XYZ file of C-alpha atoms in Angstrom:
576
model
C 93.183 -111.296 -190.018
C 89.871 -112.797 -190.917
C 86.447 -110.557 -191.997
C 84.236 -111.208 -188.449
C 81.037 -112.558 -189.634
C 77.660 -112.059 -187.561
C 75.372 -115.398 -188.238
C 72.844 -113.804 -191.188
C 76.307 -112.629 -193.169
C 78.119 -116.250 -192.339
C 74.307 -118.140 -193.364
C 75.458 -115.862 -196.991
C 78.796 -116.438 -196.958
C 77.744 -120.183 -196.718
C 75.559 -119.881 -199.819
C 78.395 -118.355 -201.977
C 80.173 -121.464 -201.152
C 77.579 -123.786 -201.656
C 77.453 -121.796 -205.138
C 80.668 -122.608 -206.320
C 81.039 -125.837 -204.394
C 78.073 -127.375 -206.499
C 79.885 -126.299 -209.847
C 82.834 -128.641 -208.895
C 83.470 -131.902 -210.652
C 85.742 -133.672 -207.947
C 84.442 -133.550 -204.289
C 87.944 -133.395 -203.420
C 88.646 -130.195 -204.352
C 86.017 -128.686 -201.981
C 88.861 -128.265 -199.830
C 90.634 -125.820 -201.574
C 87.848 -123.093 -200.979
C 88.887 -123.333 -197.171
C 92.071 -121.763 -198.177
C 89.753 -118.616 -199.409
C 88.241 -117.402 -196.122
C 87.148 -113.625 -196.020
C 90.221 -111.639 -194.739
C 91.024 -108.010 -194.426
C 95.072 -108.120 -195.053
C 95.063 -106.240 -197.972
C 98.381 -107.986 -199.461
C 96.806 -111.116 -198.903
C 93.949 -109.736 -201.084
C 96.568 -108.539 -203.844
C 97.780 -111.955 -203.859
C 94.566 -113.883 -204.172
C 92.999 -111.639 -206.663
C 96.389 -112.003 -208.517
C 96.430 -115.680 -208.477
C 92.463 -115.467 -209.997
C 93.631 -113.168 -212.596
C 96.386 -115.212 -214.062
C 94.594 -118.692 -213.270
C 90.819 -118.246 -214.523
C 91.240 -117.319 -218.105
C 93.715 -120.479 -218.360
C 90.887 -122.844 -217.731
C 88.270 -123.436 -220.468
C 84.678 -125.789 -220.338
C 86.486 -128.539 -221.902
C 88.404 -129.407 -219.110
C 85.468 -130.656 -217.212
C 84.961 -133.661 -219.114
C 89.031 -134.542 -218.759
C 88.512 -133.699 -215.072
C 85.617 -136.158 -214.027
C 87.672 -138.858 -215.426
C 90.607 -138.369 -212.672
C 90.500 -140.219 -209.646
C 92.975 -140.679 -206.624
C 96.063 -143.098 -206.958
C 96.731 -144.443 -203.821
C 99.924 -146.362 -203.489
C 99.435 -148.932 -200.214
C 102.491 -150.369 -198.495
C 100.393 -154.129 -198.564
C 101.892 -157.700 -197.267
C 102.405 -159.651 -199.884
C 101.948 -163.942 -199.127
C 102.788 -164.761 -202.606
C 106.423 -164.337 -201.389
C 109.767 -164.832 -199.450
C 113.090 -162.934 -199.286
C 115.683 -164.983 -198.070
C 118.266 -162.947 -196.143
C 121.672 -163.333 -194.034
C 121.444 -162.513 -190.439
C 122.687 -159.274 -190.648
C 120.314 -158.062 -192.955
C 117.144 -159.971 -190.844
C 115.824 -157.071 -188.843
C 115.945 -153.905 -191.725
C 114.179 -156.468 -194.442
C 111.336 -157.062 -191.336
C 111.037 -153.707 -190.755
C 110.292 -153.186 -194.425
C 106.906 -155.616 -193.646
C 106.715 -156.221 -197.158
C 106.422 -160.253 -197.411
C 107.570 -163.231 -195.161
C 111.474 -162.859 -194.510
C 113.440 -165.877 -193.545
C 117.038 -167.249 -193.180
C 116.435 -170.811 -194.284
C 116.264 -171.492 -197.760
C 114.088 -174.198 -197.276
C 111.045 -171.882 -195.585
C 110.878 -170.947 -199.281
C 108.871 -174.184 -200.394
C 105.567 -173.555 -201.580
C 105.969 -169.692 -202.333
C 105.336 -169.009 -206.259
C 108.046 -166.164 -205.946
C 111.482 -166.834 -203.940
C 113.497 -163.655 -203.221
C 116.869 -163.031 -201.718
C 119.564 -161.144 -200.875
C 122.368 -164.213 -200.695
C 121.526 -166.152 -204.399
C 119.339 -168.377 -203.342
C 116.035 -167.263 -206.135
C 115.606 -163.764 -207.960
C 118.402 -161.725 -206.903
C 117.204 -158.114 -205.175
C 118.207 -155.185 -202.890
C 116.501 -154.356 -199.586
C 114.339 -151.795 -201.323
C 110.306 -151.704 -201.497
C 110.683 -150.892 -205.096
C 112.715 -154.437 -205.547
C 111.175 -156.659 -202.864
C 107.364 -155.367 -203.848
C 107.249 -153.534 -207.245
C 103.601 -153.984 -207.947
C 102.747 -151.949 -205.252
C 104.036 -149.109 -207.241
C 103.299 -150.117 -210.577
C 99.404 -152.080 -209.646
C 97.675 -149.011 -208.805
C 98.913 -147.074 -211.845
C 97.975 -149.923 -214.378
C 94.231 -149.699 -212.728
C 93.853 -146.414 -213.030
C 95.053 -145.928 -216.747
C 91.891 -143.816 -217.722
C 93.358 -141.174 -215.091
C 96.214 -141.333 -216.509
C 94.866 -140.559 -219.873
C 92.800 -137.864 -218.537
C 95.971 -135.946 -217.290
C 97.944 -136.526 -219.946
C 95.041 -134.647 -222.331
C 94.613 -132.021 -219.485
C 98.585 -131.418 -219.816
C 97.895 -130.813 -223.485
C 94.857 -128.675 -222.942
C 96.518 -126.574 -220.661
C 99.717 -126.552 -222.484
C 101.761 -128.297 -219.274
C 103.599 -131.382 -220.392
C 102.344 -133.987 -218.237
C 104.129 -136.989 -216.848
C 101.449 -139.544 -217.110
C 102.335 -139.675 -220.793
C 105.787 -141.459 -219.882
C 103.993 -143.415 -217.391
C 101.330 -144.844 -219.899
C 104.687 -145.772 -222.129
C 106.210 -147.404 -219.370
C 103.080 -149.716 -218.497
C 102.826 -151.072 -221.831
C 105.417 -153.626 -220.795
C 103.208 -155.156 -218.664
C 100.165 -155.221 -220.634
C 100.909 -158.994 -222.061
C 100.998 -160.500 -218.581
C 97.689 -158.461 -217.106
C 96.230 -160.101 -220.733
C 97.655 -163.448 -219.230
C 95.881 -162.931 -215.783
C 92.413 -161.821 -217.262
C 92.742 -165.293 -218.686
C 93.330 -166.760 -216.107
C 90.483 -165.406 -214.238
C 88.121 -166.746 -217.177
C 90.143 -170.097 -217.426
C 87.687 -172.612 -216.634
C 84.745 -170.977 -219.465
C 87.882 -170.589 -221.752
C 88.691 -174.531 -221.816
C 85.302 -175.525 -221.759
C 84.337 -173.314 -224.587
C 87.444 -174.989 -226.585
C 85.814 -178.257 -225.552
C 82.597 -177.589 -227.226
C 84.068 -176.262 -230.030
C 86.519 -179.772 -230.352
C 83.246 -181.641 -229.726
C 81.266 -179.914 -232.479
C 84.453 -180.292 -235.258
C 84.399 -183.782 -234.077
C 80.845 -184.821 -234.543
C 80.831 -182.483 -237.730
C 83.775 -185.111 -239.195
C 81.678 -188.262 -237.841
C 78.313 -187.135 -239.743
C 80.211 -187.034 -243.172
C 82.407 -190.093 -242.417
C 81.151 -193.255 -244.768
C 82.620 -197.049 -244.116
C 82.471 -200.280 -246.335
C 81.845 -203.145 -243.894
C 81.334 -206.971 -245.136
C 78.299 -208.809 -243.060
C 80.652 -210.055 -240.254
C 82.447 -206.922 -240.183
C 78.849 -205.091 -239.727
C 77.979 -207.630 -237.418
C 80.906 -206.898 -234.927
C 80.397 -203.251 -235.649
C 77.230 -203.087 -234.470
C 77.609 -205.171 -231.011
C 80.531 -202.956 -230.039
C 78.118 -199.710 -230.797
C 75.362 -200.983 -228.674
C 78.401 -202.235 -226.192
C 79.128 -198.509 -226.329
C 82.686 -199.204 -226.728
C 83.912 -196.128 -228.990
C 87.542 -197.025 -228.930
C 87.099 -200.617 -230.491
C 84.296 -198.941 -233.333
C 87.916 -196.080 -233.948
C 89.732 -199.390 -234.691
C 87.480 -199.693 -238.171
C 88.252 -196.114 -239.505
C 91.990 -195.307 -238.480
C 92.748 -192.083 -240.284
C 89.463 -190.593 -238.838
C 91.220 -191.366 -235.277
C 94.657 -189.482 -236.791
C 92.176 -186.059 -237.581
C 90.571 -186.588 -234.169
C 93.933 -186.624 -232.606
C 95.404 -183.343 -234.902
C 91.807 -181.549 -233.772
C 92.925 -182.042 -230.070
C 96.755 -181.198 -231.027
C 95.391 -177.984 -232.685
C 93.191 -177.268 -230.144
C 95.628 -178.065 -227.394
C 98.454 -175.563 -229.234
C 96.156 -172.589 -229.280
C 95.263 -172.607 -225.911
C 99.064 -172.900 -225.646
C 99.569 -169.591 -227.340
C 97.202 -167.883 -225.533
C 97.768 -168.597 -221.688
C 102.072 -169.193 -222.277
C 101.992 -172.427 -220.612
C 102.042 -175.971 -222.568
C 98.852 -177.050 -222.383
C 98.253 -181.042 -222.501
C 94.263 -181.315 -221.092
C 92.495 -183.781 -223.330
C 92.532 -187.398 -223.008
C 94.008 -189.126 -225.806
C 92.156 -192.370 -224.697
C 88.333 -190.866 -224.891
C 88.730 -189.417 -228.467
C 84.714 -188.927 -228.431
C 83.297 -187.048 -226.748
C 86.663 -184.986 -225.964
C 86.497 -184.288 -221.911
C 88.711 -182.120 -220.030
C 89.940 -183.849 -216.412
C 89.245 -181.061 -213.560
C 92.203 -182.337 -212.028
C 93.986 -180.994 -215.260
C 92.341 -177.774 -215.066
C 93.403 -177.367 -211.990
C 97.135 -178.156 -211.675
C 96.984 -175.864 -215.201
C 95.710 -173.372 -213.040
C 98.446 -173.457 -210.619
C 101.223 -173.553 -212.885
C 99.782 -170.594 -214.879
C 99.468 -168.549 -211.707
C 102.797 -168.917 -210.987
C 103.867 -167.954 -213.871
C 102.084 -165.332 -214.184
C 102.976 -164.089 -210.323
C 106.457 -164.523 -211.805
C 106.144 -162.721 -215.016
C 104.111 -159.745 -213.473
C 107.000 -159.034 -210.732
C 109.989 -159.242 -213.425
C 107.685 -156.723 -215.711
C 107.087 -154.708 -212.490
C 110.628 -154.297 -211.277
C 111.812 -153.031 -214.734
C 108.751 -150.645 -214.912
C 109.268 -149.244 -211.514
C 112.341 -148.431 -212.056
C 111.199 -146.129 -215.003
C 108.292 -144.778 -213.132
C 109.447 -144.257 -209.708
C 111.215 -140.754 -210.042
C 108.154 -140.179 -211.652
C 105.386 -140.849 -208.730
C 106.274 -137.070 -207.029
C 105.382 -135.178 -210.159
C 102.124 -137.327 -210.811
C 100.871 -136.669 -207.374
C 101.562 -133.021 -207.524
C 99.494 -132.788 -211.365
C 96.948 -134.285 -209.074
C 96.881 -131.705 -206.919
C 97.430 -129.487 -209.479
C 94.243 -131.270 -211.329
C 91.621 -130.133 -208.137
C 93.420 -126.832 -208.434
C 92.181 -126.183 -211.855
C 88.459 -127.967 -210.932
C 88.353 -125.333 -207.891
C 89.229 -122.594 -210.565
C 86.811 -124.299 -213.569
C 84.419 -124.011 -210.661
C 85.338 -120.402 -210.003
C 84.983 -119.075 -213.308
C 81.772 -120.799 -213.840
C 80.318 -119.068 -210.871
C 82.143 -115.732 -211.403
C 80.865 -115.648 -215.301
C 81.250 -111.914 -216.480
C 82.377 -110.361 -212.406
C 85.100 -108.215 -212.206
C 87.833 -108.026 -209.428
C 86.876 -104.884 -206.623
C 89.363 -102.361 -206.324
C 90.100 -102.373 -202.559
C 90.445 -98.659 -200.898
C 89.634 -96.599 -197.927
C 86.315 -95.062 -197.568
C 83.167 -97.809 -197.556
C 81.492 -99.895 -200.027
C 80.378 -98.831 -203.811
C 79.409 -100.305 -206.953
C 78.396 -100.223 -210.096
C 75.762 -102.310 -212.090
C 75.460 -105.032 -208.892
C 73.736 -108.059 -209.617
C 71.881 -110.180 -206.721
C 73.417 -113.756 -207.283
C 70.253 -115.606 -205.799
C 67.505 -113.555 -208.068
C 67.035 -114.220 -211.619
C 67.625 -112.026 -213.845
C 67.795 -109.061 -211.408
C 67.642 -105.637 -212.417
C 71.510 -103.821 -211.938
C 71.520 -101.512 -209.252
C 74.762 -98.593 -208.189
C 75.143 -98.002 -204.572
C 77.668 -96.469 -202.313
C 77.767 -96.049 -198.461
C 80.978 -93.857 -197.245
C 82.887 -91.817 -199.952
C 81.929 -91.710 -203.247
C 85.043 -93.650 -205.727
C 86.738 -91.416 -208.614
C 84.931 -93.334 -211.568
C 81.525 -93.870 -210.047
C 79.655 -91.982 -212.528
C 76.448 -93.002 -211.662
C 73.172 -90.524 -211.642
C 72.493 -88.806 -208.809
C 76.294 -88.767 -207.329
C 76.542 -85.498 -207.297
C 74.395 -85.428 -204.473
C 76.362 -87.634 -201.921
C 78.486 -86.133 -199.569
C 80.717 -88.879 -198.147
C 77.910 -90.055 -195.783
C 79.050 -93.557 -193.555
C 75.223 -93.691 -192.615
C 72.203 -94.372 -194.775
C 68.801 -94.467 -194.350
C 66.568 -96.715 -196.746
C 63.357 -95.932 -197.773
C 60.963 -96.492 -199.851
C 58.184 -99.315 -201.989
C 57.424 -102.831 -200.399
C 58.691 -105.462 -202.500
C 61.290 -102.449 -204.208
C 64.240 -104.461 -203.573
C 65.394 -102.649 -200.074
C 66.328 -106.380 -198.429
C 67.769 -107.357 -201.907
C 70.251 -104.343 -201.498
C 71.460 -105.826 -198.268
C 72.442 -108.989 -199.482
C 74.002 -107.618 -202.543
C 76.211 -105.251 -200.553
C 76.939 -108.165 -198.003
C 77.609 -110.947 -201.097
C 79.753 -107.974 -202.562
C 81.534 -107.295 -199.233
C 82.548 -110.914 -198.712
C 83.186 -111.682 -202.277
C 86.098 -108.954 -202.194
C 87.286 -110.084 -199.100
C 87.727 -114.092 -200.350
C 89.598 -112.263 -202.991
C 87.182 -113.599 -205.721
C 85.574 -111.521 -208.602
C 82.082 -109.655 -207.258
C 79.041 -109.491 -209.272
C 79.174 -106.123 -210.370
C 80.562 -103.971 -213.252
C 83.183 -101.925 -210.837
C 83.338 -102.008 -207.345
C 85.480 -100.279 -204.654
C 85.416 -102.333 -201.157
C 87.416 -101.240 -198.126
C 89.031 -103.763 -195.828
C 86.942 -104.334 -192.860
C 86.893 -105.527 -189.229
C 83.239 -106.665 -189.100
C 80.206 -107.437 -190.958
C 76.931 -107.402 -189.833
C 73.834 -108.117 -191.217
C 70.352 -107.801 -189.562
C 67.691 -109.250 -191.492
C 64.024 -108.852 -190.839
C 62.872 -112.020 -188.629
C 59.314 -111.839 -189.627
C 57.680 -114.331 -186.901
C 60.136 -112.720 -184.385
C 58.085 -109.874 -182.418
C 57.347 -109.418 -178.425
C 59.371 -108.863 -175.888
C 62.442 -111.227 -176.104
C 62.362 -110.529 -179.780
C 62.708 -106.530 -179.531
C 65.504 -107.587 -176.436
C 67.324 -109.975 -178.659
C 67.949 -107.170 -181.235
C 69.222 -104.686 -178.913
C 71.359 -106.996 -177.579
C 73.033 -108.056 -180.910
C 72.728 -104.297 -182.278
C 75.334 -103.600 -178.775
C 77.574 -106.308 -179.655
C 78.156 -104.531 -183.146
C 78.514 -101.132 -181.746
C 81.436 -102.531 -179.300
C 84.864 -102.626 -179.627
C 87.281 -100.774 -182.277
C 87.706 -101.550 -185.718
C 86.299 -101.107 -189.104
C 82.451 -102.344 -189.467
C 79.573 -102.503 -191.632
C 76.148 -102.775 -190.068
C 73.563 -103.577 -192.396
C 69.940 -103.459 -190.713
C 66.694 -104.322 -191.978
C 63.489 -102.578 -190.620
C 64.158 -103.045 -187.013
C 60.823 -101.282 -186.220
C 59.424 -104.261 -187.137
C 59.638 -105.368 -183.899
C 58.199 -102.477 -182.048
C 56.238 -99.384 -181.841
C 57.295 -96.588 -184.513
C 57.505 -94.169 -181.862
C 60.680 -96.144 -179.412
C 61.858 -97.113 -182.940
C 62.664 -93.757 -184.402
C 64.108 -92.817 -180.557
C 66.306 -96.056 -180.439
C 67.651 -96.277 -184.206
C 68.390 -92.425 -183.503
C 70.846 -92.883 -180.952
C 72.215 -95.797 -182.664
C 73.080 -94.382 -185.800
C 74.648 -91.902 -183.996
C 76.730 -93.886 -181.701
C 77.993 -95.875 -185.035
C 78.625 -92.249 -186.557
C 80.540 -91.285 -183.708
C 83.131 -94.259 -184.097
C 82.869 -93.815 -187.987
C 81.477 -96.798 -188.602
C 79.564 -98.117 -191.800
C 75.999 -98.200 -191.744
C 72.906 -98.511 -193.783
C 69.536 -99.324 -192.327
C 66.240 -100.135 -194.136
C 63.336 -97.950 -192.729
C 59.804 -96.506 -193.307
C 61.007 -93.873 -190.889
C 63.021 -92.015 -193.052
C 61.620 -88.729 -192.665
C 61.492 -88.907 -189.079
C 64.963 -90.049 -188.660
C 66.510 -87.498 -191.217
C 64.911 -84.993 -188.331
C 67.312 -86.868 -185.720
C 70.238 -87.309 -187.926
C 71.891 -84.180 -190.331
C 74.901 -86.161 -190.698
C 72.491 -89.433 -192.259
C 71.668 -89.594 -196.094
C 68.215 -91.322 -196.883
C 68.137 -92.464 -200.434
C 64.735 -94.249 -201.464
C 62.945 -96.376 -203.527
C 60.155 -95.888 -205.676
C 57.519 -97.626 -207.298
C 56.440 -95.806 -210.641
C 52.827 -96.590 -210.948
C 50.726 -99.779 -212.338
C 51.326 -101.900 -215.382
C 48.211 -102.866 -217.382
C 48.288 -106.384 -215.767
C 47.473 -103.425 -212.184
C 51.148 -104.929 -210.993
C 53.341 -102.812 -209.475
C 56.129 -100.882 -211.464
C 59.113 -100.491 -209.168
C 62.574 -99.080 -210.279
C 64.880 -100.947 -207.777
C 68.003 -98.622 -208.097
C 67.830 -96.216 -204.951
C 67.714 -92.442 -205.347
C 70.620 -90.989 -203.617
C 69.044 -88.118 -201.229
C 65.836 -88.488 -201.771
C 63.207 -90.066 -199.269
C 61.503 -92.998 -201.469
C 57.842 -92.797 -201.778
C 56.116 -95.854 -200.032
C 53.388 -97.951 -202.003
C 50.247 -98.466 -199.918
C 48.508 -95.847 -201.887
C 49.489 -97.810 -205.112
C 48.308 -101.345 -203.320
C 45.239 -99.974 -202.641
C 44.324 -98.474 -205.703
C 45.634 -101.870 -207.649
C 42.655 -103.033 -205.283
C 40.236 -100.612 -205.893
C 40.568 -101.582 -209.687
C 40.381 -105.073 -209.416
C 37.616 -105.523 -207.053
C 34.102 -105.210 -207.842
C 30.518 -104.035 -205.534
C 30.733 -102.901 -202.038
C 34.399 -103.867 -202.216
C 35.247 -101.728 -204.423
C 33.703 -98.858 -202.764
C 35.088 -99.507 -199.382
C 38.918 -99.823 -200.954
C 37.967 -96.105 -203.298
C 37.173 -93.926 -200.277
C 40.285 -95.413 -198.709
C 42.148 -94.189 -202.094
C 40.002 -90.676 -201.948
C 41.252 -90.216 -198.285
C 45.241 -90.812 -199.104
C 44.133 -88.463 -202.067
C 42.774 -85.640 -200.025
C 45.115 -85.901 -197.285
C-alpha cells in the first residue's frame, strides 16, 4: 500500500524527484523512478533497499560518459518500393499480409524494380520471412546507430557484463564496403567533376611543356585551324600527345572504376580538350550504381541478419538494462554518503540528518516515538517514548528545517532509497502530513482552512505523522493554545505521531503531561552582532526564544535616539 501524502509532503516528495531526476543522463530513464513510489509494505521495502544495496556500488562516474552516447534503436516494419516478391497463388495473401514491398503473381510486374524477389525462381530466391523479404530493416537501424553500439559494448566491459553489441559490431563490418559505395553515391556528381578538373589540369599541364617543329605551310595551316578553334584537326600535328591524353582519361576513367564498382566510361573520346563529362552519362551511371548498390546492400543484409537476429532480444534488454544503471548512476549521485533506514515499530529517529535543500547544513539527531537501541545521542536519556512533541525555541533556529528533514527522511525510507542521515530508524506509516506555515494566509477562511485539513488528518485509522508548523500563526495565542490542546490530545489518544512547532510551549506543556517540548536555542551574538544558534533541539527542555537577542543586536548597532528607545526595551526584558 502506498505512503498517503498531504499536498506540502507530495510538493517535497516532488523535489526529491526532481533531485535525482536532474542527475540523469537519458530522459528515458525518468520512468524508472515511477516504479519507486513511497509505500509502507515492509517486504517491499526489504526488496528495494536490497536491490540499492547490491546495484549502487556497481556503478561508478565513468559510466556517464558511455551512457550519454546510447540512444534508442528502433526497428520499423517500413514498405519498401525498391522491390517485388513474386509469389504463387497460394502463397498471395500471407506475403500481403507481411506489407513489406509490392507482391505480385506475374513475373512481368517485376520490370523496373532494382530488386526482384520470389518465392517460385523467378529473381533472388527467399522465404516468406521479414528477415528475407526486408533485411535492412533489421540490419539499417543498427549500422546508424554504431556509436550506441560502441557505447554498450564498453559499458559491458565497465560493468563486467559481456555485452552483445560486440558480436553485432563484427557482424556489420560486412556491410561496411557497400554503405562506403552509397556515401559515394550520394557525393557522385562533385566526385566526377572533381576528377574532371583534375584531368583538365594534367592535360593543360602536358600542353604548356609540349614543343612542335612546323615548316611555314605547316605553321600556316596550324594557325587557321587554332583561330578556326578546331582542336581535333591541331591533335592531328602532335599524335603521341593525343595517345597520353587518351591514357589520362583511361586512368582517370579506371579509378573512378575502383572506387564506385561499376565500369565507368564518362569522357568523350572525341573532345580530348577540354575533357567534359555528358550529364546524360552521369546520370544513367547513377542509375546503374544505385542498383547495384540496392542489390549489394540486401545480399550483405540477408547474411548479416541472419547473424544478428537471435541477437536483437538481448540488445534491447542491455538497453533497458542501460537506463537501469543511469536511474542508479543517478541514485548514487544524489544519495552520496546516505545510509539505508532501519525500518521498525515505534516513530521516526535519526542520527546526524542533513537538510538536502540547505547548504552545508549543520547535522541535527531527532526522534519522535520510542527512542532506537543505538541512538546514543546527548540528551536521550531524557525521552520517554513520547509520540507528541512540542517545538520551541529561536526564530531562524532551524524549527521549519526540522520538518522537512523528518518529512524528506520519512519519504526517503519509504521509496526504499538511502536517507540523508548517519542512522535512521523509520516505521512504516499510513499517512504523512505536513503543515507548513502559509505566511500571507491569515483571517478567517485561513484559520477555517487549517482546521479543516488538521480534521482530515485526525480521521480514520492507521499509522500517521502530523508535522505542524506554528499554527498560531493564524490566530490569537489564547484559541491557539485551547485548540492545539485538544488536538494533540485527540492524535495521542489514537497514538498517532506528532510534532508541532510552537512559541507556546510552556503553555501547552500545562495542557499536555503526556507531550515532550524539546527547544531550540540561540547562544548569544557573534562579533559581526549575528545571531549564534545551535540548530540541534534539546530533548525536554523548552528552547529559549530570541527577541531579547534581536533587540539587543539592535541596540548595538544603532546609534542616537534609536539606540535609546531599542536599550530601555532591552532594560525592560532585563528587569522583567
Amino acid at each position: 500500500m502506498n505512503l498517503k501524502l498531504n499536498p506540502e509532503a507530495r510538493a517535497i516528495h516532488r523535489a526529491i524527484l526532481e533531485e535525482i531526476r536532474g542527475r540523469l543522463v537519458l530522459p528515458e530513464s525518468a520512468s524508472i523512478l515511477e516504479r519507486f513510489e513511497p509505500t509502507n509494505d515492509v517486504e517491499e521495502l526489504k526488496r528495494r533497499q536490497s536491490y540499492f544495496r547490491e546495484g549502487l556500488p556497481r556503478v561508478g562516474k565513468e559510466l556517464r560518459e558511455h551512457i550519454s552516447r546510447v540512444k534508442g534503436i528502433k526497428f520499423r516494419r517500413d514498405f519498401l518500393h525498391d522491390r517485388i516478391l513474386i509469389v504463387d497463388e497460394g502463397e498471395l495473401k500471407a506475403a500481403e499480409r507481411l506489407g513489406l514491398c509490392e507482391v505480385s503473381t506475374n513475373p512481368e510486374d517485376a520490370e523496373g524494380y532494382p530488386l526482384v524477389l520470389s518465392t517460385i525462381g523467378y529473381g533472388i530466391e527467399v522465404e516468406l520471412t521479414p528477415s528475407q523479404i526486408a533485411p535492412e530493416l533489421y540490419v539499417m537501424p543498427l549500422w546508424e546507430n554504431r556509436e550506441t553500439l560502441k557505447a554498450l559494448a564498453e559499458i559491458g566491459r565497465l560493468t563486467g557484463n559481456e555485452s552483445v553489441a560486440s558480436k553485432i559490431l563484427e557482424a556489420l563490418g560486412g556491410i561496411e564496403g557497400v554503405m562506403e559505395k552509397r556515401e559515394l553515391l550520394d557525393g557522385l556528381e562533385e566526385l566526377i567533376a572533381e576528377k574532371e578538373g583534375e584531368l583538365n589540369r594534367r592535360i593543360s599541364e602536358k600542353l604548356e611543356k609540349f614543343s612542335l617543329t612546323l615548316s611555314g605551310k605547316e605553321l600556316l595551316e596550324f594557325l587557321g585551324e587554332l583561330k578556326a578553334g578546331n582542336y581535333e584537326a591541331i591533335f592531328r600535328h602532335f599524335g603521341d600527345v593525343e595517345g597520353e591524353i587518351l591514357d589520362m582519361i583511361n586512368e582517370a576513367e579506371r579509378e573512378l572504376t575502383e572506387r564506385l564498382g561499376v565500369v565507368v566510361e564518362l569522357f568523350s573520346r572525341e573532345e580530348l580538350y577540354p575533357v567534359k563529362m555528358p550529364p546524360e552519362g552521369v546520370e544513367l551511371l547513377r542509375e546503374e550504381l544505385e542498383r547495384e548498390v540496392k542489390v549489394e546492400a540486401y545480399l550483405r543484409s540477408r547474411e548479416i541478419a541472419e547473424k544478428i537476429l537471435p541477437l536483437i532480444q538481448p540488445l534491447r534488454r542491455e538497453l533497458e538494462r542501460v537506463h537501469e544503471l543511469d536511474f542508479l548512476l543517478a541514485v548514487r549521485d544524489f544519495s552520496g554518503d546516505f545510509s539505508f533506514p532501519e525500518h521498525r515499530k515505534g516513530g521516526v529517529a535519526f542520527i546526524g540528518g542533513r537538510h538536502l535543500f540547505i547548504r552545508d547544513p549543520q547535522p541535527v539527531s531527532y526522534v519522535v516515538g520510542k527512542v532506537p537501541e543505538g541512538f546514543a545521542v546527548p540528551g536521550a536519556e531524557d525521552i520517554r517514548g513520547e509520540n507528541v512533541v512540542i517545538l520551541t525555541g529561536a526564530n531562524s533556529g532551524g524549527k521549519t528545517s526540522l520538518l522537512e528533514l523528518i518529512t524528506q527522511i520519512t519519504i526517503l525510507a519509504h521509496m526504499g532509497l538511502p536517507v540523508p542521515a548517519e542512522k535512521a530508524w523509520v516505521e512504516p506509516l499510513d499517512e504523512l502530513f505536513f503543515f507548513r506555515r502559509k505566511r500571507s494566509a491569515y483571517g478567517a477562511g485561513a484559520f477555517e482552512t487549517a482546521l479543516r485539513s488538521f480534521v482530515r488528518a485526525l480521521r480514520g485509522e492507521g499509522r500517521k505523522l502530523i508535522l505542524i508548523d506554528e499554527f498560531e500563526a493564524i490566530t490569537e495565542p489564547g484559541a491557539a493554545v485551547k485548540i492545539i490542546g485538544e488536538f494533540l490530545k485527540i492524535a495521542y489518544e489514537k497514538g498517532l505521531y506528532v510534532v508541532i512547532v510552537s512559541h507556546l510551549g510552556e503553555d501547552l506543556k500545562k495542557e499536555l503531561p503526556f507531550a515532550r517540548v524539546d527547544g531550540i536555542e540561540a547562544k548569544g551574538l557573534d562579533e559581526n552582532l549575528n545571531l549564534i544558534v545551535d540548530r540541534q533541539p534539546i530533548f525536554g527542555k523548552l528552547g529559549r526564544s530570541t527577541p531579547e537577542l534581536i533587540v539587543e543586536s539592535l541596540a548595538r548597532k544603532k546609534r542616537g535616539k534609536e539606540r535609546e528607545i531599542f536599550e530601555r526595551i532591552l532594560r525592560a526584558f532585563r528587569e522583567g
